[in-house]
Structure formats: structure tokens, C-alpha cells
Short mmCIF file of C-alpha atoms and ligand atoms in Angstrom, two decimals:
data_model
loop_
_atom_site.label_atom_id
_atom_site.label_comp_id
_atom_site.label_asym_id
_atom_site.label_seq_id
_atom_site.Cartn_x
_atom_site.Cartn_y
_atom_site.Cartn_z
CA UNK A 1 8.48 -16.80 -1.03
CA UNK A 2 8.94 -20.11 -2.82
CA UNK A 3 9.61 -18.41 -6.18
CA UNK A 4 12.17 -15.91 -4.75
CA UNK A 5 9.87 -12.99 -4.27
CA UNK A 6 10.05 -10.86 -1.23
CA UNK A 7 7.29 -10.86 1.52
CA UNK A 8 7.68 -8.07 4.09
CA UNK A 9 5.92 -7.93 7.44
CA UNK A 10 4.95 -4.76 9.21
CA UNK A 11 3.61 -5.53 12.65
CA UNK A 12 1.68 -3.56 15.25
CA UNK A 13 0.54 -6.41 17.56
CA UNK A 14 2.29 -8.27 20.35
CA UNK A 15 4.48 -10.22 20.71
CA UNK A 16 6.07 -8.90 17.40
CA UNK A 17 6.32 -5.27 18.42
CA UNK A 18 8.34 -6.03 21.54
CA UNK A 19 10.50 -8.36 19.53
CA UNK A 20 9.60 -11.27 21.73
CA UNK A 21 8.42 -13.20 18.64
CA UNK A 22 9.73 -12.78 15.09
CA UNK A 23 8.14 -13.70 11.82
CA UNK A 24 9.38 -16.67 9.82
CA UNK A 25 7.92 -17.76 6.55
CA UNK A 26 7.92 -21.31 5.21
CA UNK A 27 6.35 -21.23 1.79
CA UNK A 28 5.21 -24.68 0.92
CA UNK A 29 3.99 -23.80 -2.61
CA UNK A 30 5.53 -25.67 -5.61
CA UNK A 31 6.32 -22.41 -7.36
CA UNK A 32 8.96 -22.44 -10.09
CA UNK A 33 11.71 -19.82 -9.60
CA UNK A 34 10.56 -16.82 -11.50
CA UNK A 35 13.89 -16.22 -13.38
CA UNK A 36 14.44 -19.70 -14.41
CA UNK A 37 15.42 -19.95 -18.10
CA UNK A 38 12.51 -21.08 -20.34
CA UNK A 39 12.83 -24.13 -22.52
CA UNK A 40 11.33 -23.44 -25.93
CA UNK A 41 9.53 -25.89 -28.29
CA UNK A 42 12.89 -26.98 -29.78
CA UNK A 43 14.30 -27.70 -26.33
CA UNK A 44 16.51 -24.70 -26.38
CA UNK A 45 17.06 -22.64 -23.23
CA UNK A 46 15.75 -19.04 -23.59
CA UNK A 47 16.22 -16.17 -21.08
CA UNK A 48 13.14 -15.41 -18.85
CA UNK A 49 10.63 -12.96 -20.38
CA UNK A 50 9.53 -9.85 -18.53
CA UNK A 51 6.98 -7.18 -19.35
CA UNK A 52 7.86 -4.58 -21.96
CA UNK A 53 6.90 -0.89 -22.54
CA UNK A 54 6.68 1.08 -25.76
CA UNK A 55 6.90 4.78 -26.22
CA UNK A 56 3.95 6.35 -27.97
CA UNK A 57 5.60 8.63 -30.48
CA UNK A 58 2.53 10.87 -30.65
CA UNK A 59 2.22 11.70 -26.96
CA UNK A 60 5.63 10.80 -25.48
CA UNK A 61 3.87 8.36 -23.05
CA UNK A 62 5.34 5.02 -22.09
CA UNK A 63 2.82 2.20 -22.38
CA UNK A 64 3.70 -0.94 -20.33
CA UNK A 65 2.49 -4.23 -21.91
CA UNK A 66 1.79 -7.02 -19.48
CA UNK A 67 1.29 -9.75 -22.01
CA UNK A 68 4.48 -11.43 -21.29
CA UNK A 69 4.16 -15.16 -20.51
CA UNK A 70 5.45 -15.89 -17.06
CA UNK A 71 5.55 -19.41 -15.52
CA UNK A 72 1.90 -19.46 -14.67
CA UNK A 73 1.60 -22.95 -13.30
CA UNK A 74 0.17 -22.37 -9.81
CA UNK A 75 -3.05 -20.47 -9.32
CA UNK A 76 -5.07 -20.28 -6.04
CA UNK A 77 -8.41 -22.10 -6.01
CA UNK A 78 -11.21 -19.92 -7.44
CA UNK A 79 -13.19 -19.87 -4.20
CA UNK A 80 -10.16 -19.07 -1.95
CA UNK A 81 -9.09 -15.43 -1.27
CA UNK A 82 -5.49 -15.31 -2.13
CA UNK A 83 -4.86 -12.45 0.31
CA UNK A 84 -6.24 -14.16 3.48
CA UNK A 85 -3.67 -16.10 5.56
CA UNK A 86 -3.26 -19.39 3.71
CA UNK A 87 -2.84 -21.52 6.82
CA UNK A 88 -5.18 -20.29 9.60
CA UNK A 89 -3.64 -21.18 12.95
CA UNK A 90 -6.80 -22.52 14.53
CA UNK A 91 -8.03 -24.54 11.54
CA UNK A 92 -5.78 -27.53 11.88
CA UNK A 93 -6.11 -27.81 8.15
CA UNK A 94 -3.38 -28.02 5.61
CA UNK A 95 -2.26 -25.21 3.45
CA UNK A 96 -5.20 -23.83 1.48
CA UNK A 97 -3.54 -21.87 -1.31
CA UNK A 98 -3.01 -18.14 -1.47
CA UNK A 99 -0.49 -15.46 -1.77
CA UNK A 100 0.37 -15.12 1.93
CA UNK A 101 1.61 -18.58 3.02
CA UNK A 102 1.38 -17.86 6.77
CA UNK A 103 -0.98 -18.36 9.59
CA UNK A 104 -1.63 -14.65 10.23
CA UNK A 105 -0.21 -11.18 9.71
CA UNK A 106 -0.86 -7.60 10.57
CA UNK A 107 0.30 -5.82 7.35
CA UNK A 108 2.21 -7.59 4.65
CA UNK A 109 3.77 -6.30 1.40
CA UNK A 110 4.71 -8.63 -1.42
CA UNK A 111 5.68 -8.40 -5.07
CA UNK A 112 2.78 -8.96 -7.44
CA UNK A 113 3.14 -12.40 -8.99
CA UNK A 114 2.03 -11.34 -12.49
CA UNK A 115 3.16 -7.66 -12.57
CA UNK A 116 2.83 -5.05 -15.26
CA UNK A 117 6.31 -3.81 -14.31
CA UNK A 118 9.16 -6.02 -13.25
CA UNK A 119 12.95 -5.93 -13.00
CA UNK A 120 14.72 -9.05 -14.38
CA UNK A 121 18.24 -9.92 -13.20
CA UNK A 122 20.80 -8.44 -15.65
CA UNK A 123 18.24 -6.65 -17.72
CA UNK A 124 18.06 -2.80 -17.58
CA UNK A 125 16.27 0.04 -19.22
CA UNK A 126 19.28 0.43 -21.52
CA UNK A 127 18.45 -2.95 -23.06
CA UNK A 128 15.89 -1.27 -25.41
CA UNK A 129 15.01 -2.10 -28.92
CA UNK A 130 13.18 -0.70 -31.90
CA UNK A 131 9.87 -2.45 -32.72
CA UNK A 132 9.85 -4.02 -36.15
CA UNK A 133 13.29 -2.32 -36.57
CA UNK A 134 11.59 1.14 -36.93
CA UNK A 135 13.29 3.83 -34.80
CA UNK A 136 9.98 5.59 -34.37
CA UNK A 137 8.86 2.79 -32.08
CA UNK A 138 11.05 2.61 -29.07
CA UNK A 139 10.64 -0.28 -26.64
CA UNK A 140 12.28 -1.05 -23.33
CA UNK A 141 11.92 -3.68 -20.58
CA UNK A 142 9.21 -2.36 -18.24
CA UNK A 143 11.80 -2.55 -15.50
CA UNK A 144 9.81 -1.38 -12.53
CA UNK A 145 8.15 -3.10 -9.63
CA UNK A 146 4.56 -3.80 -8.54
CA UNK A 147 3.73 -4.60 -4.90
CA UNK A 148 0.67 -5.62 -3.02
CA UNK A 149 -0.09 -4.31 0.39
CA UNK A 150 -2.57 -6.30 2.58
CA UNK A 151 -3.93 -3.83 5.22
CA UNK A 152 -5.36 -6.61 7.46
CA UNK A 153 -5.69 -10.33 7.59
CA UNK A 154 -9.36 -9.85 8.19
CA UNK A 155 -11.10 -10.57 4.85
CA UNK A 156 -14.07 -8.19 5.63
CA UNK A 157 -14.14 -4.52 6.19
CA UNK A 158 -12.26 -1.66 4.48
CA UNK A 159 -9.58 0.87 5.09
CA UNK A 160 -12.01 3.33 6.58
CA UNK A 161 -12.81 0.73 9.30
CA UNK A 162 -9.28 0.19 10.43
CA UNK A 163 -7.95 1.39 13.73
CA UNK A 164 -5.74 4.55 13.80
CA UNK A 165 -2.96 2.23 15.08
CA UNK A 166 -3.32 0.03 12.03
CA UNK A 167 -3.46 2.95 9.57
CA UNK A 168 -0.20 4.26 11.32
CA UNK A 169 1.36 0.89 10.44
CA UNK A 170 0.32 1.18 6.87
CA UNK A 171 1.76 4.63 6.60
CA UNK A 172 5.00 3.13 7.94
CA UNK A 173 4.82 0.47 5.20
CA UNK A 174 4.17 3.02 2.42
CA UNK A 175 7.14 5.22 3.63
CA UNK A 176 9.39 2.23 3.87
CA UNK A 177 8.50 0.91 0.44
CA UNK A 178 8.85 4.39 -1.06
CA UNK A 179 12.39 4.65 0.17
CA UNK A 180 13.38 1.10 -0.84
CA UNK A 181 11.76 1.26 -4.27
CA UNK A 182 13.16 4.71 -4.97
CA UNK A 183 16.63 3.23 -4.57
CA UNK A 184 16.16 0.50 -7.21
CA UNK A 185 18.02 1.18 -10.50
CA UNK A 186 16.08 3.27 -12.97
CA UNK A 187 13.00 3.92 -10.72
CA UNK A 188 11.71 7.49 -11.24
CA UNK A 189 8.47 7.52 -9.22
CA UNK A 190 6.67 5.56 -6.55
CA UNK A 191 2.83 5.55 -6.39
CA UNK A 192 1.03 3.98 -3.44
CA UNK A 193 -2.62 3.64 -3.99
CA UNK A 194 -5.82 1.75 -3.08
CA UNK A 195 -8.76 0.93 -5.25
CA UNK A 196 -11.98 0.23 -3.31
CA UNK A 197 -15.23 -1.23 -4.72
CA UNK A 198 -16.28 -3.35 -7.66
CA UNK A 199 -17.28 -0.25 -9.55
CA UNK A 200 -13.55 0.58 -9.78
CA UNK A 201 -12.82 -2.96 -11.06
CA UNK A 202 -11.60 -4.37 -7.79
CA UNK A 203 -11.92 -8.17 -8.04
CA UNK A 204 -10.70 -9.08 -4.48
CA UNK A 205 -12.81 -7.55 -1.66
CA UNK A 206 -9.98 -8.27 0.94
CA UNK A 207 -8.68 -4.84 2.12
CA UNK A 208 -5.53 -4.20 0.11
CA UNK A 209 -3.71 -1.59 -1.87
CA UNK A 210 -0.83 -1.52 -4.45
CA UNK A 211 2.47 0.17 -5.00
CA UNK A 212 3.85 0.87 -8.42
CA UNK A 213 7.53 1.80 -8.84
CA UNK A 214 7.67 3.32 -12.32
CA UNK A 215 10.78 3.30 -14.58
CA UNK A 216 9.39 6.55 -16.08
CA UNK A 217 7.54 9.70 -14.99
CA UNK A 218 3.86 9.15 -15.48
CA UNK A 219 1.81 11.45 -17.82
CA UNK A 220 -0.11 13.09 -14.96
CA UNK A 221 3.13 13.89 -13.08
CA UNK A 222 4.86 15.10 -16.15
CA UNK A 223 2.00 17.55 -16.71
CA UNK A 224 2.15 18.73 -13.14
CA UNK A 225 5.99 19.15 -13.36
CA UNK A 226 5.56 21.21 -16.56
CA UNK A 227 3.03 23.40 -14.84
CA UNK A 228 5.09 23.74 -11.66
CA UNK A 229 8.29 24.67 -13.54
CA UNK A 230 6.39 27.29 -15.71
CA UNK A 231 4.84 28.67 -12.57
CA UNK A 232 8.22 28.91 -10.76
CA UNK A 233 9.65 30.69 -13.80
CA UNK A 234 6.76 33.09 -13.91
CA UNK A 235 6.28 33.89 -10.17
CA UNK A 236 9.24 32.36 -8.24
CA UNK A 237 6.69 30.34 -6.25
CA UNK A 238 6.08 26.72 -5.60
CA UNK A 239 2.79 25.72 -7.39
CA UNK A 240 1.61 23.05 -4.96
CA UNK A 241 2.45 25.20 -1.94
CA UNK A 242 0.66 28.15 -3.35
CA UNK A 243 -2.39 26.07 -4.30
CA UNK A 244 -2.67 24.87 -0.72
CA UNK A 245 -2.32 28.37 0.59
CA UNK A 246 -4.95 29.66 -1.80
CA UNK A 247 -7.36 26.96 -0.89
CA UNK A 248 -6.81 27.82 2.81
CA UNK A 249 -7.32 31.51 2.14
CA UNK A 250 -10.42 30.93 0.12
CA UNK A 251 -11.78 28.38 2.61
CA UNK A 252 -14.86 27.63 0.50
CA UNK A 253 -13.63 24.14 -0.54
CA UNK A 254 -11.65 23.19 2.61
CA UNK A 255 -13.36 20.25 4.19
CA UNK A 256 -11.06 19.21 6.98
CA UNK A 257 -8.23 20.96 8.93
CA UNK A 258 -5.99 19.41 11.56
CA UNK A 259 -2.82 20.63 13.05
CA UNK A 260 -0.74 19.10 10.34
CA UNK A 261 -3.07 18.40 7.41
CA UNK A 262 -5.64 20.08 5.20
CA UNK A 263 -8.20 18.41 2.96
CA UNK A 264 -9.86 20.37 0.17
CA UNK A 265 -11.72 19.94 -3.00
CA UNK A 266 -9.52 21.39 -5.71
CA UNK A 267 -10.96 24.41 -7.50
CA UNK A 268 -10.89 22.65 -10.83
CA UNK A 269 -11.87 19.04 -9.64
CA UNK A 270 -12.85 16.82 -12.53
CA UNK A 271 -14.44 13.67 -10.89
CA UNK A 272 -17.96 13.47 -9.45
CA UNK A 273 -16.21 13.17 -6.04
CA UNK A 274 -12.75 14.42 -5.55
CA UNK A 275 -10.82 15.56 -2.53
CA UNK A 276 -7.06 16.14 -1.85
CA UNK A 277 -5.29 15.80 1.48
CA UNK A 278 -1.99 17.66 1.87
CA UNK A 279 0.43 18.24 4.71
CA UNK A 280 0.59 21.87 5.99
CA UNK A 281 4.37 21.77 6.04
CA UNK A 282 6.28 21.36 2.77
CA UNK A 283 7.07 17.59 2.46
CA UNK A 284 8.25 15.89 -0.69
CA UNK A 285 7.09 12.33 -0.01
CA UNK A 286 5.83 9.96 2.68
CA UNK A 287 9.34 9.19 4.01
CA UNK A 288 9.66 12.98 4.72
CA UNK A 289 6.76 13.05 7.23
CA UNK A 290 7.60 13.42 10.90
CA UNK A 291 6.33 11.17 13.60
CA UNK A 292 3.60 13.66 14.67
CA UNK A 293 2.49 14.28 11.02
CA UNK A 294 2.10 10.49 10.62
CA UNK A 295 0.01 10.16 13.78
CA UNK A 296 -2.12 13.11 12.64
CA UNK A 297 -2.46 11.65 9.13
CA UNK A 298 -3.82 8.34 10.40
CA UNK A 299 -6.70 10.30 12.07
CA UNK A 300 -7.36 12.76 9.26
CA UNK A 301 -7.33 10.05 6.58
CA UNK A 302 -9.78 7.95 8.54
CA UNK A 303 -12.11 10.89 9.08
CA UNK A 304 -11.98 11.69 5.38
CA UNK A 305 -12.77 8.13 4.35
CA UNK A 306 -15.69 7.88 6.81
CA UNK A 307 -17.13 11.09 5.39
CA UNK A 308 -16.80 9.70 1.87
CA UNK A 309 -18.87 6.67 3.02
CA UNK A 310 -21.57 9.10 3.92
CA UNK A 311 -21.48 11.16 0.75
CA UNK A 312 -24.22 9.28 -0.99
CA UNK A 313 -27.24 7.65 0.61
CA UNK A 314 -29.78 5.36 -0.80
CA UNK A 315 -33.16 7.03 -1.70
CA UNK A 316 -35.57 7.15 1.12
CA UNK A 317 -37.82 4.42 -0.40
CA UNK A 318 -34.79 2.12 -0.58
CA UNK A 319 -34.06 2.66 3.15
CA UNK A 320 -31.89 5.77 3.07
CA UNK A 321 -28.73 3.86 4.05
CA UNK A 322 -25.23 5.33 3.36
CA UNK A 323 -23.55 3.90 0.30
CA UNK A 324 -19.93 2.69 0.66
CA UNK A 325 -18.15 4.89 -1.87
CA UNK A 326 -16.13 3.15 -4.55
CA UNK A 327 -12.94 5.22 -4.75
CA UNK A 328 -9.27 5.44 -5.79
CA UNK A 329 -6.90 6.86 -3.23
CA UNK A 330 -3.41 7.65 -4.51
CA UNK A 331 -0.32 9.36 -3.06
CA UNK A 332 1.41 11.94 -5.33
CA UNK A 333 4.99 12.08 -4.21
CA UNK A 334 8.06 14.05 -5.57
CA UNK A 335 9.76 12.19 -8.40
CA UNK A 336 13.16 10.52 -7.68
CA UNK A 337 15.18 12.55 -10.09
CA UNK A 338 14.91 15.71 -12.11
CA UNK A 339 12.01 17.96 -10.96
CA UNK A 340 12.01 16.45 -7.43
CA UNK A 341 11.98 19.92 -5.79
CA UNK A 342 8.86 20.82 -7.83
CA UNK A 343 6.88 18.00 -6.08
CA UNK A 344 4.93 18.12 -2.88
CA UNK A 345 3.14 15.22 -1.14
CA UNK A 346 -0.55 15.04 -1.48
CA UNK A 347 -3.29 12.38 -1.44
CA UNK A 348 -5.90 12.48 -4.22
CA UNK A 349 -9.18 10.55 -3.57
CA UNK A 350 -11.55 10.30 -6.51
CA UNK A 351 -14.79 8.36 -7.16
CA UNK A 352 -16.62 7.31 -10.31
CA UNK A 353 -20.00 7.27 -8.50
CA UNK A 354 -21.98 10.39 -9.42
CA UNK A 355 -25.33 9.42 -7.79
CA UNK A 356 -26.69 6.27 -6.10
CA UNK A 357 -26.59 3.54 -8.72
CA UNK A 358 -25.10 5.91 -11.43
CA UNK A 359 -21.47 5.62 -12.49
CA UNK A 360 -19.58 8.18 -14.42
CA UNK A 361 -18.36 6.61 -17.76
CA UNK A 362 -15.85 8.48 -19.66
CA UNK A 363 -17.60 10.37 -22.33
CA UNK A 364 -16.37 10.59 -25.95
CA UNK A 365 -14.44 13.86 -25.46
CA UNK A 366 -12.95 12.45 -22.25
CA UNK A 367 -11.73 9.17 -23.65
CA UNK A 368 -11.03 10.48 -27.18
CA UNK A 369 -9.47 13.90 -26.25
CA UNK A 370 -8.56 13.56 -22.57
CA UNK A 371 -10.72 16.70 -22.21
CA UNK A 372 -12.82 16.54 -19.03
CA UNK A 373 -16.34 17.83 -18.28
CA UNK A 374 -17.40 17.74 -14.66
CA UNK A 375 -20.89 16.64 -13.80
CA UNK A 376 -20.96 18.86 -10.75
CA UNK A 377 -19.03 21.64 -9.13
CA UNK A 378 -16.13 21.43 -6.76
CA UNK A 379 -18.14 23.73 -4.36
CA UNK A 380 -21.06 21.29 -4.37
CA UNK A 381 -18.68 18.38 -3.53
CA UNK A 382 -17.04 20.38 -0.75
CA UNK A 383 -20.42 21.40 0.76
CA UNK A 384 -21.50 17.84 0.93
CA UNK A 385 -18.22 16.73 2.52
CA UNK A 386 -18.63 19.52 5.16
CA UNK A 387 -22.24 18.52 5.67
CA UNK A 388 -21.46 14.90 6.49
CA UNK A 389 -18.97 15.72 9.15
CA UNK A 390 -20.00 14.28 12.45
ZN1 ZN B 401 -9.34 -12.47 2.09
#
């Protein structure tokens, strides 16, 4: 793109699949290069600024801080969707602003323009400092990467309405990005996820997801690795493998089984709606999936999302229509470095909707103590997901 960011196409339509046509991007935007030196008030050249992260000495968590000032001179018009093709082929109009300066696309991935995590040339994690000169407060460049994945050039619809072929392309994009981002210096974990619905805080309705490449292991994954390591020491087993086997043995909370995948509501689910989807074979991450597992995943994932969109219905007096579920769907993958063998690929889908028109807000003990209280039971969630199977 005009400011030096990558834009990567993943195609599943002709004539791109056959190679008859290839993509070529001409980005007309007047974007300043992202890593141009800044000129300060005194006219002195300063190095570009990136996001920083600080270590919370009380929890050991890294907290990225995205308050850095980038060269924010170009913003799409407020009424234009920045994820739609910016130059529709049939419109005959000029460029209309947006993040995808092309006439059309199937699936595209690009770096977020104002990311929470970003690698600057010549700046590494080792370039840390102590906040206010106090060793207790360690800070580092938040040297990761944030990418946006557009699932379709069609502004309307959602992931659950995509064709299996398109979902298959998106799986390919996730796997490719996981491989590429894992190879960047200092990246410890790659998280592909989608937020759907304004209740989750999604501001752009255009079907899209995100990928975060973290320069640290996230708190949830750290907790999972601690548990998995302790479990291995105690039993010699693999925690995530054994959890899947136990769920399959019990069967009570299993909601979907295909040749290669199993979906279940975990026995200690904490969200009003929560379901996990895991491969039957031990797989560390998305790149580790075989061709047939990817094919099967496209179908299983779509079936799961369609059931979630039937989970809640409007009251009879309001018409009884199914409610599109706001959700967060995220892929847990093995970490890049230490503890990699303790990981096992699985998708976690959660929702904050607990009843039609009623959102779960974090209660005092949940926000204050990170101690969760479920408003329902995992068995009830599973029974509903079984009930809405067609
Ligand atoms: Zn759009």
C-alpha cells in the first residue's frame, strides 16, 4: 500500500485461481510512509514512534498501550465503509476512500493502520526501558503485528452466510498468516479471531476478522500452559487431548461430531454461550491441519455458526425470529517457543448475550477479581445447541 504496508490477496474465484489473471495493486492514496522520521516542534528530526507495552509487576501481564501518535493525516470519509473495495469496477467513479484500494477482492489481509502492536525497523524487544527510571516498571516496544482479514468484498452478511469454498479460503489465509507471523522476530503467539455484532463493540459491519501476533504469551495462554504442564507432571497426559477425550466419553456436552472435528461446551464454561471446536487428531496449530481436515472444518464451523444464530429467538409477541448472535470466535494455537508441545489447536466461541435483549456485563467480582460466575450451566447451553441442529 501507499504507506508501505502489505496487502495480501487470497483468491478462490476465476480467473485468479487458474492464474490467468493476477492481482496488482495501485494505491492512489496520499499516505505518508509510516516510518518516516517525525519533525518535532523545534524542527528536529525524531525517530518514528510505535506502541509500547508495560509489565504489570503485580500480575506479570504485559499491557500494550496504543496511545502512540502515528501520522494520522488520512482518514476515510465517515459514511464510507473502509473495508469495501474502494474503487468499484462498475461505478466509473473515482477512488472513494478506504483501506482496500482495489476494485474487488475475494479475501484480503492487511496490516492495521493504527495497530496496538507494531514492529518498527531497527527496534526490537531488547530496546526496553524503565518507566520513570524505576526498575519495577519495565517497558518495551510493543513489537508485534495486527492484521485485518476481510472475508468478502460484499458489505452485508456474516461469516455464517459464506460458502464452504470461501470459508476454506479463509482457513488458508489464517494458516498462511500464522506461519508468516510466527516467523517474525520475537513473536510468541498468533491469535486469529472474529468479533461479530455491535454488542461486542464491532463498529464496522463489513464481515472481517483480525489477527494479533503477540510479542509475549497472553495471560489466558500462560494459565493454560501452567495447567497443562502441571497435568503432564502429575499424570503424564496431554491436558487438551484428555479434555477432548473426556468430553467425547461423557457425550453430554458434545454438540457436533464430524469425521475430523468435535464441538462441545466445556464442562466449566463461564460465558452465557460458549462452545469449543477441536480437531480429533492432535494438531498444534492451523498450519498443521491436513487438506481433508480443512475441508471438514469449513463445513463444521459453518454448521456451528448457523446453530448459534438460532440459539436465541425473539419472544413470540415480538415475532419469534431468530436473533443473530453477537460472538467472539478465536483460535487457540500452540505458542511459538517454550511450551509449544503443551498446546493443541481449538476454536473458542463465546457470546455476551444471555437472553434476548439482555447482555452479560462483567460483575464486580468478575472485573475486580477475575473470578467468574456463570449465569447458566454448560449442560443447558449444550442442550440448546443440540436442539437447534437442523
Ligand atoms: Zn463494507
